[in-house]
Amino acid sequence: MCDPIQNRYEFVILFDVENGNPNGDPDAGNMPRVDPETGLGLVTDVCLKRKIRNYVETVKEDAQGFRIYVKDGIPLNRSDLESFTALGVTEKNVKEKKKSDPEIDKKLRDWMCANFYDIRTFGAVMTTFTKNALNCGQVRGPVQFSFAHSVEPVVPQEVTITRVAITTEADAERKGTEMGRKYIIPYGLYRCEGFVSANLARKTTGFSDSDLELLWEAIINMFEHDHSAARGKMAVRELIVFKHNSELGCAPAWKLFESVQVKRKDTDDPAPARSYQDYTVTIDETSLPAGITCIRMI
């Protein structure tokens, strides 16, 4: 495994959606998530992490050290069991292993971090394998995301659709089309803020500089291999990274985030925004504290 990162980072992601549903709410009929108090659109951190996992799985194809733990169709316990097998731990000898090797729990955790990219990055709860208290521990990942929220209020629209393919023979005898509906946001620009802790990378998961480069690559391209009719046209427009010159950092994250301003170009225009070109993005680099380097990745 490579050496862990030595610098703390914060980052801002700007992405937009056009005629799509960026993150449906299953408790609201899969309508786009909206803050009811402000009307701002929401996209959960879990949704964005899924996109990154999917990208890494696509480009790495389960290469050693870059497998994905939280994966469709793969029970978590199946992956947990791989670490037990690799370290020679079985249901029969677990008690002897714990007595002879007090570090066995840490070794199981480290094996999982070394083999699964998303555990090394986001952390994971791996305490679900309960036979004889076997588990791989709980890992707090160095990379964390906030919820993304739209820069301006969004107005979800319900669009009625039809199809000529009928589901059943009985339905085909009495109707020629079937009705359906989908929810879209005509346009929304979303902002997400994130954190990368070098301290947690060193102490826990071993998240390295090469892992970090893959993370930036995955963020920039997280919608490029995930297009669908439901999500419309989505794209990452900006990835702004703040690099500290130390492990623990030299400025509060909020101060760095506040230096990034996203505003409408024409504030007197009553028409709603319909493209990224309706906004301007500025970074007040003169206000950045000493020891901070700002990098615009896009």
XYZ file of C-alpha atoms in Angstrom:
298
model
C 0.000 0.000 0.000
C 1.203 3.533 -0.788
C 1.932 6.084 1.911
C -1.151 8.017 3.102
C -1.741 11.610 2.073
C 0.001 14.287 4.122
C -2.196 17.309 3.382
C -5.714 18.205 4.374
C -8.142 19.264 1.621
C -11.548 20.849 1.238
C -13.396 21.020 -2.056
C -16.459 22.503 -3.749
C -18.330 20.706 -6.541
C -20.738 22.505 -8.852
C -22.928 20.296 -11.025
C -26.122 20.899 -12.922
C -29.145 19.009 -14.211
C -31.267 19.789 -17.232
C -34.705 18.191 -17.655
C -33.952 15.389 -15.222
C -34.321 14.111 -11.689
C -30.935 14.280 -9.934
C -32.027 12.418 -6.788
C -35.537 11.069 -6.325
C -37.148 10.806 -2.887
C -38.758 7.358 -2.395
C -40.953 8.797 0.372
C -42.450 11.269 -2.122
C -43.143 9.061 -5.142
C -39.561 9.559 -6.376
C -40.005 13.314 -6.825
C -36.775 15.365 -6.818
C -35.705 16.157 -3.275
C -36.531 19.714 -2.223
C -36.051 21.613 1.021
C -39.668 22.526 1.891
C -38.646 25.692 3.728
C -36.483 27.252 1.018
C -37.460 25.484 -2.193
C -33.820 24.597 -2.838
C -33.173 21.257 -4.489
C -31.253 18.602 -2.541
C -29.004 15.720 -3.516
C -27.816 13.424 -0.736
C -24.198 12.575 -0.016
C -25.091 8.890 -0.423
C -26.245 9.543 -3.999
C -22.957 11.268 -4.918
C -20.849 8.552 -3.290
C -22.744 5.976 -5.360
C -21.703 7.780 -8.546
C -18.064 7.746 -7.443
C -18.216 4.054 -6.547
C -19.739 3.297 -9.940
C -17.012 5.239 -11.752
C -14.192 3.513 -9.874
C -15.773 0.129 -10.520
C -16.058 1.000 -14.234
C -12.475 2.138 -14.759
C -10.716 -0.277 -12.378
C -12.836 -3.378 -13.051
C -12.141 -4.917 -9.631
C -8.376 -4.485 -9.898
C -6.464 -5.435 -6.766
C -6.829 -2.721 -4.153
C -9.681 -1.000 -6.001
C -12.658 -3.247 -5.436
C -15.963 -1.779 -4.235
C -17.465 -2.922 -0.917
C -20.945 -1.347 -1.165
C -21.944 -2.975 -4.432
C -25.209 -4.005 -6.039
C -25.933 -7.715 -5.658
C -22.989 -8.471 -3.348
C -23.879 -9.060 0.338
C -21.537 -7.234 2.715
C -20.946 -10.381 4.745
C -19.549 -12.137 1.675
C -16.821 -9.502 1.390
C -16.209 -9.566 5.158
C -15.673 -13.318 4.996
C -12.880 -12.832 2.441
C -10.745 -11.067 5.033
C -11.289 -13.909 7.530
C -10.211 -16.444 4.914
C -7.156 -14.402 3.925
C -5.979 -14.242 7.541
C -6.832 -17.838 8.374
C -9.692 -17.016 10.733
C -12.580 -19.493 10.878
C -15.624 -20.003 13.069
C -13.794 -22.835 14.846
C -10.506 -21.104 15.580
C -11.684 -17.525 16.165
C -11.303 -17.737 19.952
C -7.787 -19.127 19.678
C -6.880 -16.454 17.118
C -8.057 -13.666 19.399
C -6.001 -15.077 22.266
C -2.847 -15.708 20.246
C -3.041 -12.476 18.238
C -4.537 -9.459 20.041
C -4.107 -7.454 16.821
C -6.328 -9.733 14.714
C -9.253 -7.253 14.669
C -6.960 -4.486 13.413
C -5.485 -6.818 10.788
C -8.970 -7.679 9.515
C -9.814 -3.984 9.271
C -6.541 -3.169 7.525
C -7.074 -5.981 5.010
C -10.468 -4.548 4.105
C -9.029 -1.034 3.733
C -6.214 -2.292 1.527
C -8.521 -4.210 -0.820
C -11.627 -2.000 -1.086
C -11.289 1.534 -2.439
C -14.584 2.828 -1.037
C -13.719 1.645 2.494
C -10.338 3.350 2.223
C -12.092 6.502 1.032
C -15.488 6.782 2.719
C -15.169 4.275 5.562
C -17.699 1.541 6.357
C -19.521 -0.290 9.131
C -18.334 -3.904 8.904
C -19.798 -5.306 12.118
C -22.681 -7.258 10.591
C -21.000 -10.678 10.593
C -22.084 -11.955 14.016
C -20.887 -15.573 14.243
C -18.742 -15.747 17.379
C -18.508 -11.929 17.277
C -16.478 -12.015 14.081
C -16.380 -8.625 12.415
C -14.045 -6.331 10.522
C -14.689 -3.296 12.677
C -15.976 0.161 11.897
C -13.927 2.559 9.789
C -14.366 6.313 9.643
C -13.308 7.392 6.176
C -11.144 10.440 5.460
C -13.397 11.678 2.629
C -16.814 13.087 3.477
C -19.474 14.942 1.483
C -22.206 17.345 2.507
C -25.669 17.276 0.964
C -25.669 19.193 -2.311
C -28.179 22.022 -2.572
C -29.245 24.082 -5.550
C -28.019 27.647 -5.841
C -31.579 28.873 -6.470
C -35.005 27.371 -5.732
C -36.139 24.683 -8.147
C -39.655 23.806 -9.306
C -40.107 20.068 -9.939
C -42.500 19.307 -12.774
C -44.629 16.209 -13.290
C -44.581 15.108 -16.935
C -47.184 12.655 -18.214
C -45.879 10.096 -20.699
C -47.498 7.371 -22.797
C -46.339 4.121 -24.335
C -47.833 1.884 -27.016
C -46.500 -1.347 -25.501
C -49.206 -2.798 -23.254
C -48.206 -4.860 -20.242
C -50.754 -7.714 -20.271
C -53.043 -9.470 -22.775
C -56.108 -8.387 -20.792
C -55.074 -4.745 -20.949
C -54.381 -5.019 -24.678
C -58.021 -5.952 -25.316
C -59.363 -2.728 -23.812
C -56.760 -0.041 -24.476
C -54.105 0.896 -26.987
C -51.716 2.891 -24.817
C -50.625 3.092 -21.194
C -50.037 6.252 -19.217
C -47.145 7.020 -16.913
C -45.404 9.963 -15.353
C -41.930 11.165 -14.584
C -40.592 14.050 -12.537
C -38.019 16.522 -13.799
C -36.307 19.746 -12.845
C -36.077 21.987 -15.948
C -32.720 23.309 -14.762
C -30.820 23.420 -11.494
C -27.242 24.229 -10.516
C -26.170 22.372 -7.383
C -23.327 22.987 -4.957
C -21.705 20.312 -2.792
C -18.890 20.779 -0.276
C -16.498 18.080 0.878
C -13.599 17.294 3.163
C -10.468 15.144 3.010
C -8.758 14.391 6.337
C -5.068 13.472 6.128
C -5.154 12.667 9.828
C -7.761 9.925 9.393
C -5.969 8.663 6.292
C -2.756 8.186 8.279
C -4.351 6.744 11.405
C -7.000 4.504 9.888
C -7.396 3.725 6.193
C -4.128 4.531 4.404
C -5.862 6.726 1.788
C -2.978 7.716 -0.510
C -2.096 10.395 -3.070
C -2.939 7.994 -5.904
C -6.311 7.335 -4.238
C -6.834 11.089 -4.061
C -6.080 11.540 -7.757
C -8.606 8.815 -8.532
C -11.153 10.598 -6.329
C -10.738 13.870 -8.269
C -11.023 11.959 -11.540
C -14.162 10.179 -10.321
C -15.813 13.433 -9.181
C -15.134 15.149 -12.508
C -16.520 12.177 -14.469
C -19.151 10.846 -12.062
C -22.051 11.588 -14.441
C -20.273 10.763 -17.697
C -20.925 7.003 -17.461
C -24.206 7.272 -15.567
C -26.538 8.903 -18.077
C -30.171 7.823 -18.130
C -33.518 9.152 -19.318
C -34.608 9.708 -15.719
C -31.619 11.866 -14.780
C -31.647 13.986 -17.913
C -28.471 15.863 -18.740
C -26.167 16.108 -15.729
C -22.593 17.385 -15.693
C -19.923 18.466 -13.229
C -19.096 22.082 -14.070
C -16.508 22.981 -11.420
C -14.267 21.162 -8.961
C -12.490 23.669 -6.758
C -9.920 22.185 -4.383
C -8.306 23.886 -1.378
C -5.038 22.256 -0.327
C -3.581 22.909 3.136
C 0.179 22.774 3.653
C -0.171 20.487 6.687
C -1.950 17.379 7.891
C -4.307 19.156 10.289
C -4.814 22.226 8.119
C -4.293 25.909 8.678
C -7.756 27.465 8.212
C -11.399 26.690 9.035
C -13.266 24.970 6.227
C -16.115 27.492 6.312
C -13.760 30.348 5.481
C -12.557 28.536 2.376
C -16.074 27.640 1.280
C -17.221 31.251 1.682
C -14.533 32.402 -0.729
C -16.409 30.614 -3.541
C -19.366 32.688 -4.727
C -21.951 31.574 -7.295
C -24.277 34.309 -8.566
C -26.653 35.035 -11.432
C -25.100 37.193 -14.133
C -28.258 39.243 -14.660
C -29.971 39.722 -11.324
C -32.660 41.940 -12.882
C -33.846 39.213 -15.239
C -37.028 37.686 -13.737
C -36.756 34.583 -15.943
C -35.451 31.441 -14.230
C -31.955 30.180 -15.045
C -31.855 27.603 -17.811
C -28.125 27.028 -18.320
C -24.765 27.163 -16.558
C -23.926 30.263 -18.586
C -26.560 32.164 -16.569
C -24.193 32.055 -13.567
C -20.772 33.378 -12.710
C -18.389 31.621 -10.328
C -15.728 33.636 -8.509
C -13.077 32.756 -5.934
C -11.746 35.481 -3.673
C -8.185 34.198 -3.528
C -6.960 37.416 -1.870
C -8.875 36.446 1.276
C -7.422 32.933 1.515
C -5.339 32.355 4.668
C -1.630 31.624 4.464
C -0.786 28.011 3.690
C -3.791 27.454 1.395
C -3.483 26.664 -2.300
C -6.586 26.900 -4.477
C -6.770 24.609 -7.522
C -9.547 24.729 -10.111
C -9.586 21.172 -11.435
C -11.998 22.046 -14.265
